[in-house]
PDB file of C-alpha atoms in Angstrom:
ATOM      1  CA  UNK A   1      84.349 -24.246  -1.306  1.00  0.00           C
ATOM      2  CA  UNK A   2      86.219 -21.000  -0.666  1.00  0.00           C
ATOM      3  CA  UNK A   3      89.375 -19.847  -2.354  1.00  0.00           C
ATOM      4  CA  UNK A   4      91.558 -20.471   0.746  1.00  0.00           C
ATOM      5  CA  UNK A   5      90.417 -24.134   1.013  1.00  0.00           C
ATOM      6  CA  UNK A   6      90.838 -24.552  -2.743  1.00  0.00           C
ATOM      7  CA  UNK A   7      94.472 -23.493  -2.501  1.00  0.00           C
ATOM      8  CA  UNK A   8      95.130 -26.346  -0.094  1.00  0.00           C
ATOM      9  CA  UNK A   9      93.338 -28.865  -2.365  1.00  0.00           C
ATOM     10  CA  UNK A  10      95.072 -27.721  -5.544  1.00  0.00           C
ATOM     11  CA  UNK A  11      98.503 -27.810  -3.860  1.00  0.00           C
ATOM     12  CA  UNK A  12      97.974 -31.529  -3.250  1.00  0.00           C
ATOM     13  CA  UNK A  13      96.933 -32.142  -6.872  1.00  0.00           C
ATOM     14  CA  UNK A  14     100.200 -30.449  -8.102  1.00  0.00           C
ATOM     15  CA  UNK A  15     102.536 -33.285  -7.059  1.00  0.00           C
ATOM     16  CA  UNK A  16     102.748 -34.834 -10.444  1.00  0.00           C
ATOM     17  CA  UNK A  17     102.374 -31.641 -12.614  1.00  0.00           C
ATOM     18  CA  UNK A  18     104.945 -30.707 -15.246  1.00  0.00           C
ATOM     19  CA  UNK A  19     106.753 -27.434 -14.842  1.00  0.00           C
ATOM     20  CA  UNK A  20     107.413 -24.914 -17.631  1.00  0.00           C
ATOM     21  CA  UNK A  21     110.560 -22.728 -17.853  1.00  0.00           C
ATOM     22  CA  UNK A  22     109.925 -19.019 -18.145  1.00  0.00           C
ATOM     23  CA  UNK A  23     112.470 -16.194 -18.343  1.00  0.00           C
ATOM     24  CA  UNK A  24     112.188 -12.474 -17.768  1.00  0.00           C
ATOM     25  CA  UNK A  25     114.521  -9.458 -17.618  1.00  0.00           C
ATOM     26  CA  UNK A  26     114.895  -7.203 -14.622  1.00  0.00           C
ATOM     27  CA  UNK A  27     112.350  -4.298 -14.627  1.00  0.00           C
ATOM     28  CA  UNK A  28     110.506  -5.840 -17.601  1.00  0.00           C
ATOM     29  CA  UNK A  29     107.555  -8.258 -18.054  1.00  0.00           C
ATOM     30  CA  UNK A  30     107.524 -12.011 -17.535  1.00  0.00           C
ATOM     31  CA  UNK A  31     104.943 -14.538 -18.766  1.00  0.00           C
ATOM     32  CA  UNK A  32     103.366 -17.061 -16.413  1.00  0.00           C
ATOM     33  CA  UNK A  33     101.450 -19.448 -18.765  1.00  0.00           C
ATOM     34  CA  UNK A  34      98.520 -21.665 -17.974  1.00  0.00           C
ATOM     35  CA  UNK A  35      98.007 -23.408 -21.299  1.00  0.00           C
ATOM     36  CA  UNK A  36      94.379 -24.276 -20.635  1.00  0.00           C
ATOM     37  CA  UNK A  37      93.046 -26.389 -23.590  1.00  0.00           C
ATOM     38  CA  UNK A  38      89.363 -25.491 -22.792  1.00  0.00           C
ATOM     39  CA  UNK A  39      88.132 -28.537 -24.857  1.00  0.00           C
ATOM     40  CA  UNK A  40      84.558 -27.910 -23.639  1.00  0.00           C
ATOM     41  CA  UNK A  41      84.659 -24.316 -24.695  1.00  0.00           C
ATOM     42  CA  UNK A  42      83.666 -23.023 -21.326  1.00  0.00           C
ATOM     43  CA  UNK A  43      83.230 -19.219 -20.953  1.00  0.00           C
ATOM     44  CA  UNK A  44      85.004 -17.099 -18.441  1.00  0.00           C
ATOM     45  CA  UNK A  45      81.693 -16.666 -16.629  1.00  0.00           C
ATOM     46  CA  UNK A  46      81.788 -20.370 -15.705  1.00  0.00           C
ATOM     47  CA  UNK A  47      85.355 -20.330 -14.397  1.00  0.00           C
ATOM     48  CA  UNK A  48      87.501 -19.259 -11.432  1.00  0.00           C
ATOM     49  CA  UNK A  49      91.152 -18.682 -12.392  1.00  0.00           C
ATOM     50  CA  UNK A  50      94.034 -17.633 -10.129  1.00  0.00           C
ATOM     51  CA  UNK A  51      97.801 -17.748  -9.854  1.00  0.00           C
ATOM     52  CA  UNK A  52      99.837 -18.217  -6.693  1.00  0.00           C
ATOM     53  CA  UNK A  53     103.672 -17.976  -6.024  1.00  0.00           C
ATOM     54  CA  UNK A  54     105.846 -20.502  -4.172  1.00  0.00           C
ATOM     55  CA  UNK A  55     104.851 -18.992  -0.854  1.00  0.00           C
ATOM     56  CA  UNK A  56     101.139 -19.501  -1.610  1.00  0.00           C
ATOM     57  CA  UNK A  57     100.555 -15.750  -2.202  1.00  0.00           C
ATOM     58  CA  UNK A  58      97.910 -14.917  -4.786  1.00  0.00           C
ATOM     59  CA  UNK A  59      99.092 -12.771  -7.770  1.00  0.00           C
ATOM     60  CA  UNK A  60      95.777 -12.594  -9.628  1.00  0.00           C
ATOM     61  CA  UNK A  61      92.170 -13.900  -9.504  1.00  0.00           C
ATOM     62  CA  UNK A  62      89.515 -13.872 -12.135  1.00  0.00           C
ATOM     63  CA  UNK A  63      86.166 -14.886 -10.629  1.00  0.00           C
ATOM     64  CA  UNK A  64      83.460 -15.774 -13.230  1.00  0.00           C
ATOM     65  CA  UNK A  65      84.919 -13.187 -15.731  1.00  0.00           C
ATOM     66  CA  UNK A  66      85.534 -10.458 -13.133  1.00  0.00           C
ATOM     67  CA  UNK A  67      88.849  -9.466 -11.588  1.00  0.00           C
ATOM     68  CA  UNK A  68      88.774 -10.018  -7.798  1.00  0.00           C
ATOM     69  CA  UNK A  69      91.628  -8.043  -6.128  1.00  0.00           C
ATOM     70  CA  UNK A  70      90.513  -8.957  -2.609  1.00  0.00           C
ATOM     71  CA  UNK A  71      92.547 -12.172  -2.444  1.00  0.00           C
ATOM     72  CA  UNK A  72      95.579 -10.621  -4.201  1.00  0.00           C
ATOM     73  CA  UNK A  73      98.642 -10.103  -2.098  1.00  0.00           C
ATOM     74  CA  UNK A  74      99.659  -6.371  -1.808  1.00  0.00           C
ATOM     75  CA  UNK A  75     103.058  -6.983  -3.432  1.00  0.00           C
ATOM     76  CA  UNK A  76     101.249  -7.989  -6.653  1.00  0.00           C
ATOM     77  CA  UNK A  77      98.576  -5.333  -6.759  1.00  0.00           C
ATOM     78  CA  UNK A  78      98.791  -3.304 -10.081  1.00  0.00           C
ATOM     79  CA  UNK A  79     101.664  -5.612 -11.421  1.00  0.00           C
ATOM     80  CA  UNK A  80      99.670  -8.249 -13.415  1.00  0.00           C
ATOM     81  CA  UNK A  81      97.483  -8.407 -16.473  1.00  0.00           C
ATOM     82  CA  UNK A  82      95.649 -11.468 -17.889  1.00  0.00           C
ATOM     83  CA  UNK A  83      95.833 -12.360 -21.581  1.00  0.00           C
ATOM     84  CA  UNK A  84      92.559 -14.219 -22.291  1.00  0.00           C
ATOM     85  CA  UNK A  85      93.639 -15.455 -25.752  1.00  0.00           C
ATOM     86  CA  UNK A  86      96.759 -17.301 -24.464  1.00  0.00           C
ATOM     87  CA  UNK A  87      95.671 -17.963 -20.940  1.00  0.00           C
ATOM     88  CA  UNK A  88      98.793 -16.292 -19.760  1.00  0.00           C
ATOM     89  CA  UNK A  89      99.329 -14.023 -16.766  1.00  0.00           C
ATOM     90  CA  UNK A  90     101.876 -11.236 -17.328  1.00  0.00           C
ATOM     91  CA  UNK A  91     103.935 -10.072 -14.319  1.00  0.00           C
ATOM     92  CA  UNK A  92     105.154  -6.542 -14.823  1.00  0.00           C
ATOM     93  CA  UNK A  93     108.182  -4.713 -13.334  1.00  0.00           C
ATOM     94  CA  UNK A  94     109.943  -8.024 -12.579  1.00  0.00           C
ATOM     95  CA  UNK A  95     112.458  -7.960  -9.775  1.00  0.00           C
ATOM     96  CA  UNK A  96     115.211 -10.426  -8.863  1.00  0.00           C
ATOM     97  CA  UNK A  97     113.207 -11.462  -5.824  1.00  0.00           C
ATOM     98  CA  UNK A  98     110.327 -12.529  -8.197  1.00  0.00           C
ATOM     99  CA  UNK A  99     112.272 -15.653  -9.394  1.00  0.00           C
ATOM    100  CA  UNK A 100     110.836 -18.880  -8.314  1.00  0.00           C
ATOM    101  CA  UNK A 101     107.817 -21.227  -8.985  1.00  0.00           C
ATOM    102  CA  UNK A 102     104.283 -20.231  -9.802  1.00  0.00           C
ATOM    103  CA  UNK A 103     101.024 -22.135 -10.206  1.00  0.00           C
ATOM    104  CA  UNK A 104      97.964 -21.517 -12.219  1.00  0.00           C
ATOM    105  CA  UNK A 105      94.642 -23.076 -11.148  1.00  0.00           C
ATOM    106  CA  UNK A 106      91.333 -23.127 -13.072  1.00  0.00           C
ATOM    107  CA  UNK A 107      88.012 -24.299 -11.614  1.00  0.00           C
ATOM    108  CA  UNK A 108      84.575 -24.836 -13.024  1.00  0.00           C
ATOM    109  CA  UNK A 109      81.943 -23.038 -11.032  1.00  0.00           C
ATOM    110  CA  UNK A 110      79.095 -25.582 -11.084  1.00  0.00           C
ATOM    111  CA  UNK A 111      75.919 -26.295  -9.095  1.00  0.00           C
ATOM    112  CA  UNK A 112      77.965 -28.273  -6.557  1.00  0.00           C
ATOM    113  CA  UNK A 113      80.514 -25.541  -6.058  1.00  0.00           C
ATOM    114  CA  UNK A 114      84.083 -25.258  -7.392  1.00  0.00           C
ATOM    115  CA  UNK A 115      85.496 -28.166  -9.323  1.00  0.00           C
ATOM    116  CA  UNK A 116      89.281 -28.188 -10.232  1.00  0.00           C
ATOM    117  CA  UNK A 117      89.680 -28.872 -13.920  1.00  0.00           C
ATOM    118  CA  UNK A 118      93.188 -27.591 -14.754  1.00  0.00           C
ATOM    119  CA  UNK A 119      96.439 -26.636 -13.168  1.00  0.00           C
ATOM    120  CA  UNK A 120     100.006 -25.830 -14.288  1.00  0.00           C
ATOM    121  CA  UNK A 121     103.296 -24.969 -12.714  1.00  0.00           C
ATOM    122  CA  UNK A 122     106.116 -22.645 -14.149  1.00  0.00           C
ATOM    123  CA  UNK A 123     109.508 -21.712 -13.027  1.00  0.00           C
ATOM    124  CA  UNK A 124     110.450 -18.106 -13.559  1.00  0.00           C
ATOM    125  CA  UNK A 125     114.155 -17.036 -13.831  1.00  0.00           C
ATOM    126  CA  UNK A 126     115.188 -13.416 -13.900  1.00  0.00           C
ATOM    127  CA  UNK A 127     118.186 -11.965 -15.774  1.00  0.00           C
ATOM    128  CA  UNK A 128     119.802  -8.467 -15.795  1.00  0.00           C
ATOM    129  CA  UNK A 129     122.318  -7.554 -18.423  1.00  0.00           C
ATOM    130  CA  UNK A 130     125.745  -6.647 -17.164  1.00  0.00           C
ATOM    131  CA  UNK A 131     127.319  -3.426 -18.508  1.00  0.00           C
ATOM    132  CA  UNK A 132     130.084  -3.890 -21.086  1.00  0.00           C
ATOM    133  CA  UNK A 133     133.384  -4.601 -19.192  1.00  0.00           C
ATOM    134  CA  UNK A 134     135.597  -1.503 -18.868  1.00  0.00           C
ATOM    135  CA  UNK A 135     139.396  -1.485 -18.532  1.00  0.00           C
ATOM    136  CA  UNK A 136     140.996   1.236 -16.429  1.00  0.00           C
ATOM    137  CA  UNK A 137     144.799   1.628 -16.508  1.00  0.00           C
ATOM    138  CA  UNK A 138     146.673   2.409 -13.250  1.00  0.00           C
ATOM    139  CA  UNK A 139     149.820   4.565 -13.345  1.00  0.00           C
ATOM    140  CA  UNK A 140     153.032   2.463 -13.113  1.00  0.00           C
ATOM    141  CA  UNK A 141     155.240   3.824 -10.338  1.00  0.00           C
ATOM    142  CA  UNK A 142     158.147   1.330 -10.883  1.00  0.00           C
ATOM    143  CA  UNK A 143     161.232   1.513 -12.965  1.00  0.00           C
ATOM    144  CA  UNK A 144     160.050  -1.429 -15.162  1.00  0.00           C
ATOM    145  CA  UNK A 145     157.772   0.296 -17.600  1.00  0.00           C
ATOM    146  CA  UNK A 146     156.849  -3.059 -19.308  1.00  0.00           C
ATOM    147  CA  UNK A 147     154.562  -3.801 -16.341  1.00  0.00           C
ATOM    148  CA  UNK A 148     150.908  -2.956 -16.988  1.00  0.00           C
ATOM    149  CA  UNK A 149     148.601  -2.459 -13.951  1.00  0.00           C
ATOM    150  CA  UNK A 150     144.821  -2.392 -14.642  1.00  0.00           C
ATOM    151  CA  UNK A 151     141.397  -2.911 -13.261  1.00  0.00           C
ATOM    152  CA  UNK A 152     138.304  -4.150 -15.098  1.00  0.00           C
ATOM    153  CA  UNK A 153     134.688  -3.739 -13.948  1.00  0.00           C
ATOM    154  CA  UNK A 154     131.135  -4.535 -15.037  1.00  0.00           C
ATOM    155  CA  UNK A 155     127.977  -3.509 -13.181  1.00  0.00           C
ATOM    156  CA  UNK A 156     124.319  -4.074 -12.561  1.00  0.00           C
ATOM    157  CA  UNK A 157     123.912  -7.685 -13.664  1.00  0.00           C
ATOM    158  CA  UNK A 158     122.286 -10.900 -12.550  1.00  0.00           C
ATOM    159  CA  UNK A 159     122.939 -13.733 -11.929  1.00  0.00           C
ATOM    160  CA  UNK A 160     126.446 -13.844 -10.673  1.00  0.00           C
ATOM    161  CA  UNK A 161     128.804 -14.463 -13.703  1.00  0.00           C
ATOM    162  CA  UNK A 162     131.009 -17.520 -13.867  1.00  0.00           C
ATOM    163  CA  UNK A 163     134.321 -15.619 -14.284  1.00  0.00           C
ATOM    164  CA  UNK A 164     136.088 -12.454 -15.362  1.00  0.00           C
ATOM    165  CA  UNK A 165     139.517 -12.584 -16.881  1.00  0.00           C
ATOM    166  CA  UNK A 166     142.054 -10.776 -19.061  1.00  0.00           C
ATOM    167  CA  UNK A 167     142.675 -11.830 -22.657  1.00  0.00           C
ATOM    168  CA  UNK A 168     146.054 -10.785 -24.181  1.00  0.00           C
ATOM    169  CA  UNK A 169     146.295 -11.091 -27.974  1.00  0.00           C
ATOM    170  CA  UNK A 170     149.438 -10.806 -30.081  1.00  0.00           C
ATOM    171  CA  UNK A 171     150.000 -11.658 -33.774  1.00  0.00           C
ATOM    172  CA  UNK A 172     150.841 -15.234 -32.986  1.00  0.00           C
ATOM    173  CA  UNK A 173     149.315 -16.009 -29.607  1.00  0.00           C
ATOM    174  CA  UNK A 174     146.304 -15.601 -27.329  1.00  0.00           C
ATOM    175  CA  UNK A 175     146.828 -15.866 -23.497  1.00  0.00           C
ATOM    176  CA  UNK A 176     144.264 -15.805 -20.737  1.00  0.00           C
ATOM    177  CA  UNK A 177     145.115 -14.362 -17.245  1.00  0.00           C
ATOM    178  CA  UNK A 178     142.892 -15.482 -14.404  1.00  0.00           C
ATOM    179  CA  UNK A 179     142.537 -13.780 -11.035  1.00  0.00           C
ATOM    180  CA  UNK A 180     140.257 -13.455  -8.141  1.00  0.00           C
ATOM    181  CA  UNK A 181     136.895 -11.953  -9.089  1.00  0.00           C
ATOM    182  CA  UNK A 182     135.576  -9.355  -6.622  1.00  0.00           C
ATOM    183  CA  UNK A 183     131.775  -9.070  -6.380  1.00  0.00           C
ATOM    184  CA  UNK A 184     129.270  -6.925  -4.440  1.00  0.00           C
ATOM    185  CA  UNK A 185     125.502  -7.286  -4.356  1.00  0.00           C
ATOM    186  CA  UNK A 186     123.009  -4.567  -3.836  1.00  0.00           C
ATOM    187  CA  UNK A 187     120.807  -5.283  -0.810  1.00  0.00           C
ATOM    188  CA  UNK A 188     117.677  -3.881  -2.499  1.00  0.00           C
ATOM    189  CA  UNK A 189     117.917  -4.757  -6.178  1.00  0.00           C
ATOM    190  CA  UNK A 190     120.089  -7.894  -5.568  1.00  0.00           C
ATOM    191  CA  UNK A 191     122.121  -6.937  -8.714  1.00  0.00           C
ATOM    192  CA  UNK A 192     125.881  -7.651  -8.825  1.00  0.00           C
ATOM    193  CA  UNK A 193     128.837  -5.400  -9.531  1.00  0.00           C
ATOM    194  CA  UNK A 194     132.019  -7.338 -10.594  1.00  0.00           C
ATOM    195  CA  UNK A 195     135.693  -6.250 -10.830  1.00  0.00           C
ATOM    196  CA  UNK A 196     139.191  -7.602 -11.035  1.00  0.00           C
ATOM    197  CA  UNK A 197     142.755  -6.109 -10.701  1.00  0.00           C
ATOM    198  CA  UNK A 198     145.881  -7.424 -12.289  1.00  0.00           C
ATOM    199  CA  UNK A 199     149.516  -6.599 -13.115  1.00  0.00           C
ATOM    200  CA  UNK A 200     151.454  -8.343 -15.790  1.00  0.00           C
ATOM    201  CA  UNK A 201     154.369  -7.754 -18.153  1.00  0.00           C
ATOM    202  CA  UNK A 202     154.025  -6.952 -21.794  1.00  0.00           C
ATOM    203  CA  UNK A 203     155.960  -9.277 -24.218  1.00  0.00           C
ATOM    204  CA  UNK A 204     158.973  -7.304 -25.633  1.00  0.00           C
ATOM    205  CA  UNK A 205     158.848  -5.828 -29.104  1.00  0.00           C
ATOM    206  CA  UNK A 206     155.325  -7.107 -29.596  1.00  0.00           C
ATOM    207  CA  UNK A 207     152.056  -5.332 -30.502  1.00  0.00           C
ATOM    208  CA  UNK A 208     149.400  -6.461 -28.086  1.00  0.00           C
ATOM    209  CA  UNK A 209     145.648  -6.049 -27.682  1.00  0.00           C
ATOM    210  CA  UNK A 210     144.166  -6.458 -24.139  1.00  0.00           C
ATOM    211  CA  UNK A 211     140.579  -7.409 -23.541  1.00  0.00           C
ATOM    212  CA  UNK A 212     138.574  -7.860 -20.385  1.00  0.00           C
ATOM    213  CA  UNK A 213     136.162 -10.764 -20.680  1.00  0.00           C
ATOM    214  CA  UNK A 214     133.088 -11.524 -18.582  1.00  0.00           C
ATOM    215  CA  UNK A 215     131.678 -15.091 -18.878  1.00  0.00           C
ATOM    216  CA  UNK A 216     127.981 -15.024 -17.999  1.00  0.00           C
ATOM    217  CA  UNK A 217     125.659 -17.552 -16.374  1.00  0.00           C
ATOM    218  CA  UNK A 218     123.602 -19.463 -17.416  1.00  0.00           C
ATOM    219  CA  UNK A 219     124.019 -18.742 -21.088  1.00  0.00           C
ATOM    220  CA  UNK A 220     127.964 -18.984 -21.130  1.00  0.00           C
ATOM    221  CA  UNK A 221     127.914 -15.847 -23.265  1.00  0.00           C
ATOM    222  CA  UNK A 222     131.179 -13.891 -23.378  1.00  0.00           C
ATOM    223  CA  UNK A 223     130.990 -10.107 -22.937  1.00  0.00           C
ATOM    224  CA  UNK A 224     134.142  -8.333 -24.190  1.00  0.00           C
ATOM    225  CA  UNK A 225     135.498  -4.902 -23.233  1.00  0.00           C
ATOM    226  CA  UNK A 226     136.771  -2.490 -25.898  1.00  0.00           C
ATOM    227  CA  UNK A 227     140.415  -3.283 -26.663  1.00  0.00           C
ATOM    228  CA  UNK A 228     143.417  -1.722 -24.961  1.00  0.00           C
ATOM    229  CA  UNK A 229     145.943  -1.642 -27.756  1.00  0.00           C
ATOM    230  CA  UNK A 230     149.715  -1.616 -27.075  1.00  0.00           C
ATOM    231  CA  UNK A 231     152.113  -0.786 -29.897  1.00  0.00           C
ATOM    232  CA  UNK A 232     155.932  -1.136 -29.528  1.00  0.00           C
ATOM    233  CA  UNK A 233     157.885   1.536 -31.442  1.00  0.00           C
ATOM    234  CA  UNK A 234     161.652   1.537 -32.030  1.00  0.00           C
ATOM    235  CA  UNK A 235     163.196   5.031 -31.643  1.00  0.00           C
ATOM    236  CA  UNK A 236     166.641   6.420 -32.026  1.00  0.00           C
ATOM    237  CA  UNK A 237     168.436   7.717 -28.911  1.00  0.00           C
ATOM    238  CA  UNK A 238     170.920   6.837 -26.264  1.00  0.00           C
ATOM    239  CA  UNK A 239     170.144   4.665 -23.243  1.00  0.00           C
ATOM    240  CA  UNK A 240     170.696   7.534 -20.871  1.00  0.00           C
ATOM    241  CA  UNK A 241     168.179   9.746 -22.726  1.00  0.00           C
ATOM    242  CA  UNK A 242     165.608   6.952 -22.502  1.00  0.00           C
ATOM    243  CA  UNK A 243     166.185   6.354 -18.812  1.00  0.00           C
ATOM    244  CA  UNK A 244     165.206   9.962 -18.063  1.00  0.00           C
ATOM    245  CA  UNK A 245     161.799   9.362 -19.625  1.00  0.00           C
ATOM    246  CA  UNK A 246     158.908   8.754 -17.221  1.00  0.00           C
ATOM    247  CA  UNK A 247     155.711   6.810 -17.612  1.00  0.00           C
ATOM    248  CA  UNK A 248     152.757   8.987 -18.620  1.00  0.00           C
ATOM    249  CA  UNK A 249     149.255   7.852 -18.115  1.00  0.00           C
ATOM    250  CA  UNK A 250     146.059   9.438 -19.553  1.00  0.00           C
ATOM    251  CA  UNK A 251     142.633   8.147 -19.152  1.00  0.00           C
ATOM    252  CA  UNK A 252     141.048   7.479 -22.587  1.00  0.00           C
ATOM    253  CA  UNK A 253     138.047   9.568 -23.614  1.00  0.00           C
ATOM    254  CA  UNK A 254     134.786   7.896 -22.663  1.00  0.00           C
ATOM    255  CA  UNK A 255     132.597   6.849 -25.480  1.00  0.00           C
ATOM    256  CA  UNK A 256     130.782   3.833 -26.721  1.00  0.00           C
ATOM    257  CA  UNK A 257     133.838   2.793 -28.621  1.00  0.00           C
ATOM    258  CA  UNK A 258     136.508   4.035 -26.169  1.00  0.00           C
ATOM    259  CA  UNK A 259     139.903   2.406 -26.455  1.00  0.00           C
ATOM    260  CA  UNK A 260     143.103   2.770 -24.518  1.00  0.00           C
ATOM    261  CA  UNK A 261     146.111   3.052 -26.806  1.00  0.00           C
ATOM    262  CA  UNK A 262     149.570   2.580 -25.335  1.00  0.00           C
ATOM    263  CA  UNK A 263     152.913   3.182 -27.094  1.00  0.00           C
ATOM    264  CA  UNK A 264     156.047   1.570 -25.728  1.00  0.00           C
ATOM    265  CA  UNK A 265     159.104   3.361 -27.154  1.00  0.00           C
ATOM    266  CA  UNK A 266     162.337   1.344 -27.259  1.00  0.00           C
ATOM    267  CA  UNK A 267     165.841   2.546 -28.209  1.00  0.00           C
ATOM    268  CA  UNK A 268     167.687   0.746 -30.852  1.00  0.00           C
ATOM    269  CA  UNK A 269     170.807   0.595 -28.737  1.00  0.00           C
ATOM    270  CA  UNK A 270     169.590  -0.120 -25.260  1.00  0.00           C
ATOM    271  CA  UNK A 271     167.078  -2.159 -23.162  1.00  0.00           C
ATOM    272  CA  UNK A 272     165.456   0.790 -21.406  1.00  0.00           C
ATOM    273  CA  UNK A 273     162.078   1.895 -22.529  1.00  0.00           C
ATOM    274  CA  UNK A 274     159.361   4.467 -21.910  1.00  0.00           C
ATOM    275  CA  UNK A 275     155.669   3.759 -21.932  1.00  0.00           C
ATOM    276  CA  UNK A 276     153.217   6.344 -23.112  1.00  0.00           C
ATOM    277  CA  UNK A 277     149.474   6.035 -22.472  1.00  0.00           C
TER     278      UNK A 277
END
């Protein structure tokens, strides 16, 4: 019985097979286990082993101890290696499009031809780590300098995150601000870029820390931006002098621990304020 006919037979046998969950990171290596018990201690010279994907494309074939690339689909050539000790196929340079179901088949090569003796199915999921969320402040063009305009972004991740939101922390409270999450997906890598934009007022005479939070799928992990710290400072001066002050915005220096520090200066005798970034 040839390999092509065997594929059909083994597909029918798979209907009641259990499926293992396997996970790999983008551009790294994923494991596709076979878990063959080999209770009769058969040598590789007696076996024909191969893996196929959910589209019935062959990833790897080991024919009586020798690799046989002739039946392997071109997309998998040079991307696999077989670990004989664990009966596991390793798929290298994993891409998002590699997620899905895979099957391993093992046959005994006897006098009567190929005899199916083992099969296993595994589901491969692929993850890509999003970059740390980054807050960018937008210059305030209005008279009300207590209004903060910002954007937050995170890039090159998968799968699509559950949500992105702003977390505002004061000494006595924590407030979440939700908004519409914008997303774009690369047509080739299938990785996501995520961003939000938001405007909100800062509580008066309160020191505040602003965080951008990305909630990931499927782990529910929270990924936080560096804090944007806002400090309210009372200063001496007349209301008219403070009115003449304009909002100044400076981008924070970029580093692994970059922070945006904002000072809101308030007069002791008036309601007007000036915000300094």
